[in-house]
CSV table of C-alpha atoms in Angstrom, one decimal:
chain,number,residue,atom,x,y,z
A,49,MET,CA,10.0,26.5,12.8
A,50,THR,CA,8.5,24.4,10.0
A,51,THR,CA,8.2,21.5,12.5
A,52,LEU,CA,6.1,23.7,14.8
A,53,PHE,CA,4.2,25.9,12.3
A,54,GLY,CA,4.4,24.2,8.9
A,55,ARG,CA,1.5,22.8,6.9
A,56,ARG,CA,1.9,19.3,8.4
A,57,ALA,CA,2.0,20.7,11.9
A,58,ARG,CA,-1.1,22.7,11.2
A,59,LEU,CA,-3.0,19.6,9.9
A,60,ARG,CA,-1.9,17.6,12.9
A,61,TRP,CA,-3.1,20.4,15.2
A,62,LEU,CA,-6.5,20.3,13.4
A,63,HIS,CA,-6.6,16.6,13.8
A,64,LEU,CA,-6.1,17.0,17.5
A,65,ILE,CA,-8.7,19.7,17.8
A,66,LEU,CA,-11.1,17.3,16.1
A,67,GLY,CA,-10.2,14.7,18.8
A,68,GLY,CA,-11.0,17.3,21.4
A,69,ALA,CA,-14.4,18.0,19.8
A,70,LEU,CA,-15.2,14.3,19.7
A,71,LEU,CA,-14.2,14.0,23.4
A,72,MET,CA,-16.8,16.7,24.5
A,73,PRO,CA,-19.9,14.4,24.5
A,74,TYR,CA,-18.1,11.8,26.6
A,75,PHE,CA,-16.7,14.5,28.9
A,76,LEU,CA,-20.1,16.1,29.5
A,77,ALA,CA,-21.6,12.7,30.2
A,78,ALA,CA,-18.8,12.0,32.7
A,79,LEU,CA,-19.2,15.4,34.2
A,80,VAL,CA,-22.9,14.7,34.8
A,81,LEU,CA,-22.0,11.4,36.4
A,82,VAL,CA,-19.4,13.1,38.7
A,83,GLY,CA,-22.0,15.7,39.6
A,84,SER,CA,-24.5,13.1,40.6
A,85,LEU,CA,-22.0,11.8,43.2
A,86,ARG,CA,-21.1,15.4,44.4
A,87,PRO,CA,-24.3,17.4,44.1
A,88,ASP,CA,-22.9,20.2,46.2
A,89,ALA,CA,-19.8,20.8,44.0
A,90,THR,CA,-19.5,23.5,41.3
A,91,LEU,CA,-18.3,21.2,38.6
A,92,PHE,CA,-17.4,23.7,35.9
A,93,MET,CA,-15.3,25.8,38.3
A,94,SER,CA,-13.6,22.8,40.0
A,95,LEU,CA,-10.4,21.6,38.2
A,96,PRO,CA,-10.1,18.4,40.2
A,97,HIS,CA,-13.7,17.4,39.3
A,98,GLN,CA,-13.0,18.2,35.6
A,99,LEU,CA,-9.9,16.0,35.7
A,100,VAL,CA,-11.9,13.2,37.2
A,101,ALA,CA,-14.5,13.6,34.4
A,102,PHE,CA,-11.8,13.7,31.8
A,103,VAL,CA,-10.4,10.4,33.1
A,104,CYS,CA,-13.9,8.8,33.2
A,105,ALA,CA,-14.7,9.9,29.7
A,106,LEU,CA,-11.9,7.9,28.1
A,107,PRO,CA,-13.3,4.4,28.9
A,108,MET,CA,-16.6,5.6,27.4
A,109,ALA,CA,-14.9,6.6,24.2
A,110,ALA,CA,-13.0,3.3,24.1
A,111,VAL,CA,-16.3,1.3,24.3
A,112,THR,CA,-17.9,3.1,21.4
A,113,ALA,CA,-14.7,2.6,19.3
A,114,LEU,CA,-15.2,-1.2,19.5
A,115,PHE,CA,-18.0,-1.0,16.9
A,116,PRO,CA,-16.7,-1.8,13.4
A,117,PRO,CA,-17.5,1.5,11.7
A,118,ALA,CA,-15.1,3.4,14.0
A,119,ARG,CA,-12.0,2.2,12.1
A,120,PRO,CA,-12.9,3.6,8.7
A,121,LEU,CA,-13.7,7.0,10.2
A,122,SER,CA,-10.5,7.1,12.2
A,123,VAL,CA,-8.5,5.9,9.1
A,124,ALA,CA,-10.0,8.6,6.9
A,125,ALA,CA,-9.2,11.3,9.4
A,126,ALA,CA,-5.6,10.0,10.0
A,127,ARG,CA,-4.9,9.8,6.2
A,128,ALA,CA,-6.2,13.3,5.6
A,129,LEU,CA,-4.7,15.1,8.6
A,130,CYS,CA,-2.0,13.1,10.4
A,131,GLY,CA,0.9,13.4,7.9
A,132,LEU,CA,1.8,9.7,8.1
A,133,PRO,CA,5.3,8.5,7.3
A,134,ALA,CA,5.8,7.5,3.7
A,135,GLY,CA,5.1,3.9,2.9
A,136,ARG,CA,3.1,3.2,6.0
A,137,GLN,CA,-0.2,1.5,5.2
A,138,LEU,CA,-3.5,1.8,7.0
A,139,ALA,CA,-6.3,-0.8,7.0
A,140,ASP,CA,-9.4,-0.4,4.9
A,141,GLY,CA,-12.8,-1.4,5.9
A,142,PRO,CA,-14.5,-1.9,9.2
A,143,ALA,CA,-12.8,-3.7,12.1
A,144,ARG,CA,-14.2,-7.3,12.1
A,145,THR,CA,-11.8,-9.2,14.4
A,146,ARG,CA,-11.2,-8.7,18.1
A,147,GLN,CA,-7.6,-7.7,17.6
A,148,ALA,CA,-8.6,-5.0,15.1
A,149,ARG,CA,-11.3,-3.6,17.4
A,150,VAL,CA,-9.0,-3.4,20.4
A,151,ARG,CA,-6.4,-1.6,18.3
A,152,THR,CA,-9.0,0.8,17.0
A,153,ALA,CA,-10.2,1.5,20.5
A,154,ALA,CA,-6.7,2.2,21.7
A,155,TRP,CA,-6.1,4.6,18.8
A,156,TYR,CA,-9.5,6.4,19.3
A,157,THR,CA,-8.9,6.8,23.0
A,158,THR,CA,-5.4,8.1,22.5
A,159,HIS,CA,-6.6,10.5,19.8
A,160,LEU,CA,-9.4,11.9,22.1
A,161,ALA,CA,-7.1,12.1,25.1
A,162,LEU,CA,-4.4,14.0,23.4
A,163,GLY,CA,-7.0,16.0,21.5
A,164,GLY,CA,-8.6,17.1,24.7
A,165,ILE,CA,-5.3,18.2,26.3
A,166,VAL,CA,-4.2,20.1,23.2
A,167,SER,CA,-7.7,21.7,22.8
A,168,ALA,CA,-7.7,22.8,26.4
A,169,THR,CA,-4.2,24.3,26.1
A,170,THR,CA,-5.2,26.0,22.8
A,171,LEU,CA,-8.3,27.6,24.4
A,172,SER,CA,-6.7,28.7,27.7
A,173,LEU,CA,-3.0,29.5,27.2
A,174,PRO,CA,-3.0,31.8,24.1
A,175,PRO,CA,-5.2,34.4,25.8
A,176,LEU,CA,-2.9,34.2,28.9
A,177,ALA,CA,0.1,34.6,26.7
A,178,LEU,CA,-1.3,37.6,24.9
A,179,SER,CA,-2.1,39.2,28.3
A,180,LEU,CA,1.5,38.6,29.5
A,181,MET,CA,2.8,40.2,26.3
A,182,VAL,CA,0.9,43.4,26.7
A,183,LEU,CA,1.2,43.5,30.5
A,184,PRO,CA,4.0,46.0,30.7
A,185,PHE,CA,2.3,48.4,28.2
A,186,SER,CA,-1.3,48.4,29.6
A,187,LYS,CA,-2.2,49.6,33.1
A,188,ALA,CA,-5.7,48.3,32.6
A,189,VAL,CA,-4.4,44.8,32.1
A,190,ARG,CA,-2.2,45.1,35.1
A,191,ASP,CA,-5.1,46.3,37.3
A,192,SER,CA,-7.3,43.5,36.0
A,193,PRO,CA,-7.9,40.9,38.8
A,194,VAL,CA,-7.6,38.1,36.3
A,195,VAL,CA,-4.2,39.0,34.9
A,196,ALA,CA,-2.7,41.2,37.6
A,197,PRO,CA,0.6,39.7,39.0
A,198,PRO,CA,0.6,38.5,42.6
A,199,GLU,CA,2.1,40.8,45.2
A,200,GLY,CA,5.9,40.6,45.0
A,201,LEU,CA,5.9,39.8,41.3
A,202,ASP,CA,4.9,43.3,40.2
A,203,ARG,CA,8.4,44.6,40.0
A,204,SER,CA,9.5,46.4,36.9
A,205,TRP,CA,12.1,43.9,35.8
A,206,ILE,CA,9.6,41.1,36.2
A,207,LEU,CA,7.0,43.1,34.1
A,208,ALA,CA,9.7,43.6,31.5
A,209,LEU,CA,10.2,39.9,31.2
A,210,SER,CA,6.5,39.1,30.9
A,211,PRO,CA,6.4,39.4,27.1
A,212,LEU,CA,9.1,36.8,26.9
A,213,ALA,CA,7.0,34.6,29.2
A,214,GLY,CA,4.0,35.1,26.9
A,215,ILE,CA,6.1,34.1,23.8
A,216,ALA,CA,7.4,31.1,25.7
A,217,THR,CA,3.8,30.1,26.6
A,218,LEU,CA,2.8,30.2,22.9
A,219,LEU,CA,5.8,28.1,22.0
A,220,ALA,CA,4.9,25.7,24.7
A,221,VAL,CA,1.4,25.3,23.1
A,222,ALA,CA,3.0,24.7,19.7
A,223,VAL,CA,5.5,22.2,21.1
A,224,CYS,CA,2.7,20.4,22.9
A,225,ALA,CA,0.6,20.1,19.7
A,226,ALA,CA,3.6,19.1,17.6
A,227,LEU,CA,4.7,16.3,20.0
A,228,ALA,CA,1.1,15.0,20.3
A,229,GLY,CA,0.7,15.1,16.6
A,230,ALA,CA,4.0,13.3,16.0
A,231,LEU,CA,3.0,10.6,18.6
A,232,LEU,CA,-0.3,10.0,16.8
A,233,ALA,CA,1.3,9.8,13.4
A,234,GLY,CA,3.8,7.3,14.8
A,235,ARG,CA,1.2,5.1,16.4
A,236,ALA,CA,-1.3,5.2,13.4
A,237,PRO,CA,0.4,2.5,11.4
A,238,VAL,CA,0.5,0.2,14.5
A,239,LEU,CA,-3.0,0.8,15.8
A,240,LEU,CA,-4.8,1.4,12.5
A,241,GLY,CA,-2.6,-0.7,10.2
A,242,PRO,CA,-3.8,-4.0,8.8
A,243,THR,CA,-3.9,-7.0,11.0
A,244,PRO,CA,-2.9,-10.5,9.7
A,245,GLU,CA,-6.6,-11.2,9.1
A,246,ASP,CA,-6.9,-7.9,7.1
A,247,ARG,CA,-3.8,-8.9,5.0
A,248,LEU,CA,-5.3,-12.3,4.4
A,249,ALA,CA,-8.6,-10.8,3.3
A,250,ALA,CA,-6.8,-8.4,1.0
A,251,ALA,CA,-4.8,-11.2,-0.5
A,252,GLU,CA,-8.0,-13.2,-1.1
A,253,ARG,CA,-9.6,-10.2,-2.8
A,254,ARG,CA,-6.6,-9.8,-5.1
A,255,ALA,CA,-6.6,-13.5,-5.9
A,256,ALA,CA,-10.3,-13.3,-6.7
A,257,ASP,CA,-9.7,-10.3,-9.0
A,258,LEU,CA,-6.9,-12.2,-10.7
A,259,ALA,CA,-9.1,-15.2,-11.2
A,260,VAL,CA,-11.8,-13.1,-12.8
A,261,ARG,CA,-9.2,-11.4,-15.1
A,262,ASN,CA,-7.8,-14.8,-16.0
A,263,ARG,CA,-11.2,-16.1,-16.8
A,264,LEU,CA,-11.9,-13.1,-19.1
A,265,ALA,CA,-8.5,-13.6,-20.7
A,266,ARG,CA,-9.4,-17.2,-21.5
A,267,GLU,CA,-12.7,-16.0,-22.9
A,268,LEU,CA,-10.8,-13.6,-25.2
A,269,HIS,CA,-8.2,-16.2,-26.2
A,270,ASP,CA,-10.7,-18.9,-27.0
A,271,SER,CA,-13.2,-16.7,-28.8
A,272,VAL,CA,-10.9,-14.5,-30.8
A,273,GLY,CA,-8.3,-17.2,-31.4
A,274,HIS,CA,-10.9,-19.6,-32.8
A,275,ALA,CA,-12.4,-16.8,-35.0
A,276,LEU,CA,-9.0,-15.8,-36.4
A,277,SER,CA,-7.9,-19.3,-37.1
A,278,ALA,CA,-11.2,-20.1,-38.9
A,279,VAL,CA,-11.3,-16.9,-40.9
A,280,THR,CA,-7.6,-17.2,-41.9
A,281,LEU,CA,-7.9,-20.8,-43.1
A,282,GLN,CA,-11.3,-20.3,-44.9
A,283,ALA,CA,-10.0,-17.2,-46.6
A,284,GLY,CA,-6.9,-19.0,-47.8
A,285,ALA,CA,-8.9,-21.9,-49.1
A,286,ALA,CA,-11.3,-19.6,-50.9
A,287,ARG,CA,-8.5,-17.7,-52.5
A,288,ARG,CA,-7.0,-21.0,-53.9
A,289,VAL,CA,-10.3,-22.0,-55.6
A,290,LEU,CA,-11.5,-18.5,-56.4
A,291,ASP,CA,-11.7,-19.2,-60.2
A,292,SER,CA,-12.6,-22.9,-60.2
A,293,ASP,CA,-15.2,-23.2,-57.4
A,294,PRO,CA,-17.3,-20.1,-56.9
A,295,GLU,CA,-19.9,-22.0,-54.8
A,296,PHE,CA,-17.2,-22.9,-52.2
A,297,VAL,CA,-16.0,-19.3,-52.2
A,298,ARG,CA,-19.5,-18.1,-51.4
A,299,GLU,CA,-19.9,-20.6,-48.6
A,300,ALA,CA,-16.5,-19.6,-47.2
A,301,LEU,CA,-17.4,-15.9,-47.2
A,302,ALA,CA,-20.7,-16.6,-45.5
A,303,ALA,CA,-18.9,-18.6,-42.8
A,304,ILE,CA,-16.4,-15.8,-42.4
A,305,GLU,CA,-19.2,-13.3,-42.0
A,306,GLU,CA,-21.0,-15.4,-39.4
A,307,THR,CA,-17.9,-16.2,-37.5
A,308,THR,CA,-16.8,-12.5,-37.3
A,309,ARG,CA,-20.3,-11.3,-36.3
A,310,ARG,CA,-20.5,-13.9,-33.5
A,311,THR,CA,-17.0,-13.1,-32.3
A,312,VAL,CA,-17.6,-9.3,-32.3
A,313,GLY,CA,-20.6,-9.8,-30.0
A,314,GLU,CA,-18.6,-12.0,-27.6
A,315,LEU,CA,-15.7,-9.5,-27.7
A,316,ASP,CA,-18.1,-6.6,-26.8
A,317,SER,CA,-19.5,-8.6,-23.9
A,318,VAL,CA,-16.0,-9.5,-22.4
A,319,LEU,CA,-14.6,-6.0,-22.9
A,320,GLY,CA,-17.7,-4.5,-21.2
A,321,LEU,CA,-17.0,-6.7,-18.2
A,322,LEU,CA,-13.4,-5.5,-18.2
A,323,ARG,CA,-14.4,-1.9,-18.3
A,324,SER,CA,-17.0,-2.2,-15.6
A,325,GLY,CA,-14.6,-3.9,-13.2
A,326,GLU,CA,-17.5,-5.5,-11.3
A,327,GLU,CA,-16.5,-8.8,-9.8
A,328,HIS,CA,-20.1,-10.0,-9.5
A,329,GLY,CA,-20.7,-9.3,-13.2
A,330,ALA,CA,-17.6,-11.2,-14.2
A,331,ALA,CA,-18.5,-14.1,-11.9
A,332,GLY,CA,-21.8,-14.4,-13.7
A,333,THR,CA,-20.4,-13.9,-17.2
A,334,THR,CA,-22.9,-14.8,-19.8
A,335,GLY,CA,-21.7,-16.4,-23.0
A,336,PRO,CA,-22.5,-19.2,-25.5
A,337,ALA,CA,-23.4,-22.6,-24.1
A,338,LEU,CA,-23.9,-26.1,-25.4
A,339,ASP,CA,-27.3,-25.1,-27.0
A,340,ALA,CA,-25.3,-22.8,-29.3
A,341,LEU,CA,-23.1,-25.6,-30.7
A,342,ASP,CA,-25.0,-25.9,-34.0
A,343,GLY,CA,-24.0,-22.4,-35.0
A,344,LEU,CA,-20.4,-23.0,-34.0
A,345,LEU,CA,-20.1,-26.3,-35.8
A,346,LYS,CA,-21.8,-25.0,-39.0
A,347,HIS,CA,-19.2,-22.2,-39.4
A,348,CYS,CA,-16.1,-23.6,-37.7
A,349,GLY,CA,-14.4,-24.4,-41.0
A,350,VAL,CA,-14.0,-28.1,-40.6
A,351,PRO,CA,-16.5,-31.0,-41.1
A,352,VAL,CA,-17.7,-32.2,-37.7
A,353,SER,CA,-19.5,-35.4,-36.9
A,354,LEU,CA,-21.5,-34.7,-33.7
A,355,THR,CA,-22.9,-37.4,-31.4
A,356,VAL,CA,-24.8,-36.3,-28.3
A,357,ARG,CA,-26.0,-38.7,-25.6
A,358,GLY,CA,-28.1,-37.5,-22.7
A,359,GLU,CA,-29.9,-34.1,-22.2
A,360,PRO,CA,-27.6,-31.1,-22.7
A,361,GLY,CA,-30.4,-28.9,-21.4
A,362,THR,CA,-29.9,-30.4,-17.9
A,363,VAL,CA,-26.3,-29.2,-17.7
A,364,PRO,CA,-25.8,-26.2,-15.3
A,365,ALA,CA,-25.2,-22.9,-17.1
A,366,ALA,CA,-21.7,-22.5,-15.8
A,367,VAL,CA,-20.7,-26.0,-16.9
A,368,SER,CA,-22.4,-25.6,-20.2
A,369,ARG,CA,-20.5,-22.4,-21.0
A,370,GLU,CA,-17.2,-24.0,-20.1
A,371,ALA,CA,-18.0,-27.0,-22.2
A,372,TYR,CA,-18.8,-24.8,-25.2
A,373,ARG,CA,-15.4,-23.1,-24.8
A,374,ILE,CA,-13.6,-26.4,-24.6
A,375,VAL,CA,-15.3,-27.6,-27.8
A,376,GLN,CA,-14.4,-24.3,-29.5
A,377,GLU,CA,-10.7,-24.5,-28.5
A,378,GLY,CA,-10.6,-28.2,-29.7
A,379,LEU,CA,-12.0,-27.1,-33.1
A,380,SER,CA,-9.5,-24.3,-33.2
A,381,ASN,CA,-6.6,-26.7,-32.6
A,382,ALA,CA,-8.0,-29.1,-35.3
A,383,LEU,CA,-8.3,-26.3,-37.7
A,384,ARG,CA,-4.8,-24.9,-37.1
A,385,HIS,CA,-3.0,-28.2,-37.3
A,386,GLY,CA,-5.1,-30.1,-39.8
A,387,GLY,CA,-6.5,-27.4,-42.1
A,388,PRO,CA,-10.0,-26.8,-43.4
A,389,GLY,CA,-10.6,-30.3,-44.8
A,390,VAL,CA,-9.8,-32.2,-41.6
A,391,ALA,CA,-12.7,-34.3,-40.3
A,392,VAL,CA,-13.5,-34.0,-36.6
A,393,GLU,CA,-15.5,-36.5,-34.6
A,394,LEU,CA,-17.2,-34.9,-31.5
A,395,ARG,CA,-19.0,-36.9,-28.8
A,396,ILE,CA,-20.8,-35.3,-25.9
A,397,THR,CA,-22.1,-37.5,-23.2
A,398,VAL,CA,-24.3,-36.1,-20.4
A,399,ARG,CA,-24.5,-38.4,-17.4
A,400,ALA,CA,-26.1,-38.0,-14.0
A,401,THR,CA,-22.9,-36.7,-12.4
A,402,ASP,CA,-20.8,-35.2,-15.2
A,403,VAL,CA,-20.6,-34.3,-18.9
A,404,GLU,CA,-17.8,-35.8,-21.0
A,405,ILE,CA,-16.4,-34.3,-24.2
A,406,VAL,CA,-14.4,-36.4,-26.6
A,407,MET,CA,-13.0,-34.9,-29.8
A,408,ASP,CA,-10.9,-36.9,-32.3
A,409,ASN,CA,-9.2,-35.6,-35.4
A,410,PRO,CA,-6.5,-37.1,-37.7
A,411,LEU,CA,-2.9,-36.3,-36.8
A,412,PRO,CA,-1.3,-34.0,-39.4
A,413,GLU,CA,1.1,-35.7,-41.8
A,414,ARG,CA,3.8,-33.2,-40.8
A,415,PRO,CA,4.0,-31.0,-37.6
A,416,ALA,CA,2.3,-27.7,-38.1
A,417,ALA,CA,4.4,-24.6,-37.6
A,418,VAL,CA,3.9,-23.0,-34.2
A,419,ARG,CA,2.4,-19.6,-34.6
A,420,PRO,CA,3.8,-16.7,-32.4
A,421,GLY,CA,1.9,-16.5,-29.1
A,422,GLY,CA,0.4,-19.9,-29.5
A,423,GLY,CA,0.5,-22.9,-27.2
A,424,ARG,CA,-2.0,-21.6,-24.6
A,425,GLY,CA,-5.1,-23.2,-25.9
A,426,LEU,CA,-4.8,-26.7,-24.4
A,427,ARG,CA,-3.5,-25.2,-21.1
A,428,GLY,CA,-6.7,-23.0,-21.0
A,429,VAL,CA,-8.8,-26.1,-21.6
A,430,ALA,CA,-7.1,-27.8,-18.6
A,431,GLU,CA,-7.6,-24.7,-16.5
A,432,ARG,CA,-11.3,-24.6,-17.3
A,433,ALA,CA,-11.8,-28.2,-16.4
A,434,VAL,CA,-9.8,-27.9,-13.1
A,435,LEU,CA,-11.8,-24.8,-12.0
A,436,LEU,CA,-14.9,-26.9,-12.2
A,437,GLY,CA,-13.4,-29.8,-10.4
A,438,GLY,CA,-12.9,-31.9,-13.5
A,439,ARG,CA,-10.0,-32.8,-15.7
A,440,ALA,CA,-8.9,-32.6,-19.3
A,441,GLU,CA,-6.2,-34.3,-21.3
A,442,ALA,CA,-5.0,-34.3,-24.9
A,443,GLY,CA,-2.6,-36.3,-27.0
A,444,PRO,CA,-2.2,-39.0,-29.7
A,445,HIS,CA,-4.7,-41.9,-29.4
A,446,ASP,CA,-5.0,-44.8,-32.0
A,447,GLY,CA,-3.5,-42.8,-34.8
A,448,ALA,CA,-5.6,-39.7,-34.1
A,449,TRP,CA,-5.4,-36.7,-31.9
A,450,ARG,CA,-7.9,-36.9,-29.0
A,451,LEU,CA,-9.1,-34.2,-26.6
A,452,THR,CA,-11.0,-35.5,-23.6
A,453,ALA,CA,-12.6,-33.4,-20.9
A,454,ARG,CA,-14.8,-34.5,-18.0
A,455,LEU,CA,-16.7,-31.8,-16.1
A,456,PRO,CA,-18.8,-32.5,-13.0
A,457,LEU,CA,-22.3,-31.2,-13.0
A,458,ARG,CA,-22.2,-30.2,-9.4
A,459,THR,CA,-19.4,-27.8,-8.3
A,460,ASP,CA,-18.7,-26.4,-4.8
A,461,GLY,CA,-21.6,-28.4,-3.4
A,462,GLN,CA,-24.2,-26.6,-5.6
A,463,GLU,CA,-27.1,-28.6,-7.1
A,464,LYS,CA,-27.7,-28.7,-10.8
A,465,LYS,CA,-29.7,-25.9,-12.3
């Protein structure tokens, strides 16, 4: 009985009634069309003409379902009322391809056709069933020209069986609705499920989301990692000369304060983008660029010799931000492996087609201990360069450690800003 009268059966019956309601405009338009061909017919009293109008209404419904917004509406109704099998996925968004539109039209037409049949039986058969159930007990019902049994069927034993016939009629309506609802639920994943194009688009959206999150993760790694390395080494150096060189301690504390203040601002910006979850905001992430290098070099914790050739102001904003992060990561590596006193030589060359970053620092006398969670900085530098269509490499060079990155000024066919 749950299959016929349970909650899922009731929701599916409501879904079918909705289909019958959606069919009515098409049915009335088809009825008018049939009436124009047979002006002498009484359309609303003629079952053959109504069946013809019903058949003609279905192609009209199929045509309107070819429009893209039809699929989201059908999917929303199916998810809410159809009681779909567990694990079956429906497509999201309008139907854009021909295959998706044809599937949607097939579903919509099936929904309206079955809904029209179930709605008609729901409206007509229950009153008849109730009349049959009270027929043996009411002379007024038996004398009614609408319900009165035909001559020869008004015998007492037939009248005694009429309540059973009424109950059977109600069960037939329930069975009809249950079968139609089960048919729709079974066809929904096929006709409203994602097409290969939908799956490809969903995969591209997921890949874009992952790319955005990876970008933000790199921002956090480079910004926070650099700040922690600089603050840790400067604090350690200040502690060692606390009694002998107060001036150095004051400079170290000022550098620690400036580094942490700048990093907190960058951290708030990145976390705000993560909380918002807006892809367009992440794609246009604002952050420090090459014009902010002076502040970075002043408080990075190592002496830096900077040489700039060309005009950094002509570098596009996206390239300039990545260049800043590459320099920041290079300084972090020099600070971690060489210590606060290591001298770094930084050369930035802006050409007509690209910007080149070359950073040299002495190799440490002994290998530095690898800190837990480390080892991602140079890989992040390479990823930043590759995303812009450039390249980066790092390794020993003439007795020093050299980091080289070359970033094109035009990416994805865009002109320089």
